[in-house]
C-alpha positions as a LaTeX table, in Angstrom:
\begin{tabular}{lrrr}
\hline
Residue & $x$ (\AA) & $y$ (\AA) & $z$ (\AA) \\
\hline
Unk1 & 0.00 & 0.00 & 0.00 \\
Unk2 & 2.66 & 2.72 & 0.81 \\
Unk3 & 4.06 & 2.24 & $-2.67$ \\
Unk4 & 1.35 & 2.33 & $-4.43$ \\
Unk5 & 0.89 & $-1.70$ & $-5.49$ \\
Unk6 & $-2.72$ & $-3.56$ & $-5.14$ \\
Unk7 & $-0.92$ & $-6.82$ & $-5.79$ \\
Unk8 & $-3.00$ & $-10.18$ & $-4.27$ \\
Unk9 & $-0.88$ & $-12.64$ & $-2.59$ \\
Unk10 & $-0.27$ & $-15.98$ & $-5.01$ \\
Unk11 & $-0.70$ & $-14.01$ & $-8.40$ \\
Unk12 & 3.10 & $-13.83$ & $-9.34$ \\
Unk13 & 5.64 & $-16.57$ & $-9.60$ \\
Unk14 & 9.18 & $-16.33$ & $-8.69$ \\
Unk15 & 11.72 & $-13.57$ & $-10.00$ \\
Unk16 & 9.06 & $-10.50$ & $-10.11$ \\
Unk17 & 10.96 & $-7.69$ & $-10.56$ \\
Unk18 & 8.83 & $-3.98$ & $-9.89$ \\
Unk19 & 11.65 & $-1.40$ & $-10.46$ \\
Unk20 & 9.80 & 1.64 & $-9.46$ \\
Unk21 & 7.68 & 2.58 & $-6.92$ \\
Unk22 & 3.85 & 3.68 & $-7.86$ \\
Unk23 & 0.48 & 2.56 & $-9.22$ \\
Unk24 & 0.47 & $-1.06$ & $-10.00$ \\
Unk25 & $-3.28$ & $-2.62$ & $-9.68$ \\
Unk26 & $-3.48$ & $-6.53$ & $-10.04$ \\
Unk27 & $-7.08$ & $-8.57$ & $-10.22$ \\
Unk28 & $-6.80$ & $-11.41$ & $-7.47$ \\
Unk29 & $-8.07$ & $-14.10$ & $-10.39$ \\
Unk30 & $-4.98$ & $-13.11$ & $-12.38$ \\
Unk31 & $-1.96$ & $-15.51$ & $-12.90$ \\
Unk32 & 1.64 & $-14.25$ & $-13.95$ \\
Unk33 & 4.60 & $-16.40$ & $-14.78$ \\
Unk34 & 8.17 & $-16.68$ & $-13.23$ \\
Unk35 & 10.29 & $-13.58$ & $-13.90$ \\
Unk36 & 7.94 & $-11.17$ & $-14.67$ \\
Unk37 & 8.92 & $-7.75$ & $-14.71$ \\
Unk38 & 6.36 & $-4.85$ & $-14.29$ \\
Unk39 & 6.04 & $-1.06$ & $-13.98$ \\
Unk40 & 4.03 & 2.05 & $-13.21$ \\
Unk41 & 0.53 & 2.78 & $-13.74$ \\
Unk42 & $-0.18$ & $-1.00$ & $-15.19$ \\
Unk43 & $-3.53$ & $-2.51$ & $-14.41$ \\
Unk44 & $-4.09$ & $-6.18$ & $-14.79$ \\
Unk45 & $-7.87$ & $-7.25$ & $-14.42$ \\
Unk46 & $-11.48$ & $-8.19$ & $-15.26$ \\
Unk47 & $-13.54$ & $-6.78$ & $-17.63$ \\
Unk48 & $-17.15$ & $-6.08$ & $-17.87$ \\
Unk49 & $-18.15$ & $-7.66$ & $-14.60$ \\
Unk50 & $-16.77$ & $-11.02$ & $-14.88$ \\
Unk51 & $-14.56$ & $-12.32$ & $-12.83$ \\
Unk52 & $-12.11$ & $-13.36$ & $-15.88$ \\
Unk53 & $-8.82$ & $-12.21$ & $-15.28$ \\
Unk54 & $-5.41$ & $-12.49$ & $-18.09$ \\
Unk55 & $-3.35$ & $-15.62$ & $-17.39$ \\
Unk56 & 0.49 & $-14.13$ & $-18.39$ \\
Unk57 & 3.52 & $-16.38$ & $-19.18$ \\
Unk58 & 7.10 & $-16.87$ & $-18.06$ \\
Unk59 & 9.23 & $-13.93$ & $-18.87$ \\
Unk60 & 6.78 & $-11.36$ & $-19.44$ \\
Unk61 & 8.22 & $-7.17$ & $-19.62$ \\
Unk62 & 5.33 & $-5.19$ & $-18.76$ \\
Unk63 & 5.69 & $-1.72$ & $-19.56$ \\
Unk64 & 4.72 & 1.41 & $-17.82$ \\
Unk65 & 0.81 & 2.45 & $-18.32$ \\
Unk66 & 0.24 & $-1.15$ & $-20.03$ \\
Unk67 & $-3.62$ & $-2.22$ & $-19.78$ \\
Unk68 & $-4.40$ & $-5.93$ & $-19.50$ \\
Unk69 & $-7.64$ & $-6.78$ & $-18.88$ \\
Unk70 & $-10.07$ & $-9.55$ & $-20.09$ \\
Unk71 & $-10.01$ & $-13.19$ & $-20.13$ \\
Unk72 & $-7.01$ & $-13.60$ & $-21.96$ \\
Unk73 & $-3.48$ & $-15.30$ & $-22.47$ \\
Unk74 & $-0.31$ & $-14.03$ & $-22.88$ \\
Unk75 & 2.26 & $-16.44$ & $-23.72$ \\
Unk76 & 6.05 & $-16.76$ & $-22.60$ \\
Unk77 & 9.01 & $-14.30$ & $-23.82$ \\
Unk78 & 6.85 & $-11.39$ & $-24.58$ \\
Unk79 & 7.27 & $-7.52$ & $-23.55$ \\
Unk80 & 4.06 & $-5.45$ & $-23.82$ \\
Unk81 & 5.03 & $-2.27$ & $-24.80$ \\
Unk82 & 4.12 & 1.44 & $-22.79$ \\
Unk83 & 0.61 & 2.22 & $-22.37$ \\
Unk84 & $-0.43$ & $-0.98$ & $-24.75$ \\
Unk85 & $-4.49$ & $-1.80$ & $-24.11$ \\
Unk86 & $-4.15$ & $-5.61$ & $-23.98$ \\
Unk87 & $-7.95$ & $-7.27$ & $-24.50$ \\
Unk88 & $-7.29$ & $-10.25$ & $-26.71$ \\
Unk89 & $-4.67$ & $-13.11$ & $-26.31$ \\
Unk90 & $-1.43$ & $-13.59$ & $-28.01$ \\
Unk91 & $-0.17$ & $-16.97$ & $-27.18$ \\
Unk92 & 3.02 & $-16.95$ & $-29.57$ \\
Unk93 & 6.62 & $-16.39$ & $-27.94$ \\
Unk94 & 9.09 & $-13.79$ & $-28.72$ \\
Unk95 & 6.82 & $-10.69$ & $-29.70$ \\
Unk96 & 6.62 & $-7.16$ & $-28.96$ \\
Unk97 & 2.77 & $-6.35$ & $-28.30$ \\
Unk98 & 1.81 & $-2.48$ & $-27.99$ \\
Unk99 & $-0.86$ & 0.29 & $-29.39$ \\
Unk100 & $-4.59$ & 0.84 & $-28.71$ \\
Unk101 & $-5.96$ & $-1.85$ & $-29.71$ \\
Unk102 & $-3.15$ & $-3.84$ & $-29.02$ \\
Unk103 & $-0.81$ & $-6.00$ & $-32.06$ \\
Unk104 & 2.43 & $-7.48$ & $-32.29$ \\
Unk105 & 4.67 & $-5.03$ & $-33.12$ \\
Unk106 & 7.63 & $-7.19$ & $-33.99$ \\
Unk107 & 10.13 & $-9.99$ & $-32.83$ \\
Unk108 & 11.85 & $-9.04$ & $-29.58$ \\
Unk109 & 14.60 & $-11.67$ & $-27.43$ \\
Unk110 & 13.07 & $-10.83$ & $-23.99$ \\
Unk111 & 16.87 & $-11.41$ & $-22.70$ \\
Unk112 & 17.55 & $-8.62$ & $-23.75$ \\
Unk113 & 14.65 & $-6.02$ & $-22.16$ \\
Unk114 & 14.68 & $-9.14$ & $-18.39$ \\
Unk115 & 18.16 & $-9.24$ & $-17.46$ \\
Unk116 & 17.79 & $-11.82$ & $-14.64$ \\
Unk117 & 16.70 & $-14.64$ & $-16.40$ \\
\hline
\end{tabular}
């Protein structure tokens, strides 16, 4: 609370990495992968009343103001870019996904953007 996270116990695996303090809102029903690393004003969550929330891989960059919300998947190796509105699954590996709606943008190696995996 004094940083600023709404983060339920038991929704991240191992290796979360949150390197900046401030708003970071996470649905209870959500489920996020080893390694994840997340930043400011991101919300992860329902949509539309139900109780749906994203299921998000191993290895996962989320970027500052990203949007995830919906019953959707996000698979392994992926970086959502800043301020992306995620409402649809993308179950590949390796891909940049950003914009309003969100796409892939491109091919990314997520070793590059998560440095401790």
């Amino acid at each position: 609370m004094k940083l600023g996270f709404t983060i339920p116990e038991n929704v991240f695996g191992p290796g979360l990495s949150i390197p900046h303090y401030g708003t970071i809102v996470v649905n209870s029903n959500a489920k996020v992968g080893a390694n994840c690393r997340i930043h400011v004003c991101t919300n992860i969550g329902a949509s539309g009343g139900s109780s749906m929330a994203p299921i998000i891989g191993d290895n996962v960059y989320i970027g500052p103001g990203a949007k995830i919300y919906g019953n959707v998947v996000i698979g392994n190796n992926n970086a959502i870019a800043a301020n992306a509105a995620v409402n649809k699954s993308f179950e590949q590996e390796g891909v940049l996904i950003g914009g309003v709606p969100s796409k892939i943008i491109g091919e990314i190696d997520i070793k590059k953007i998560i440095k401790h995996i």
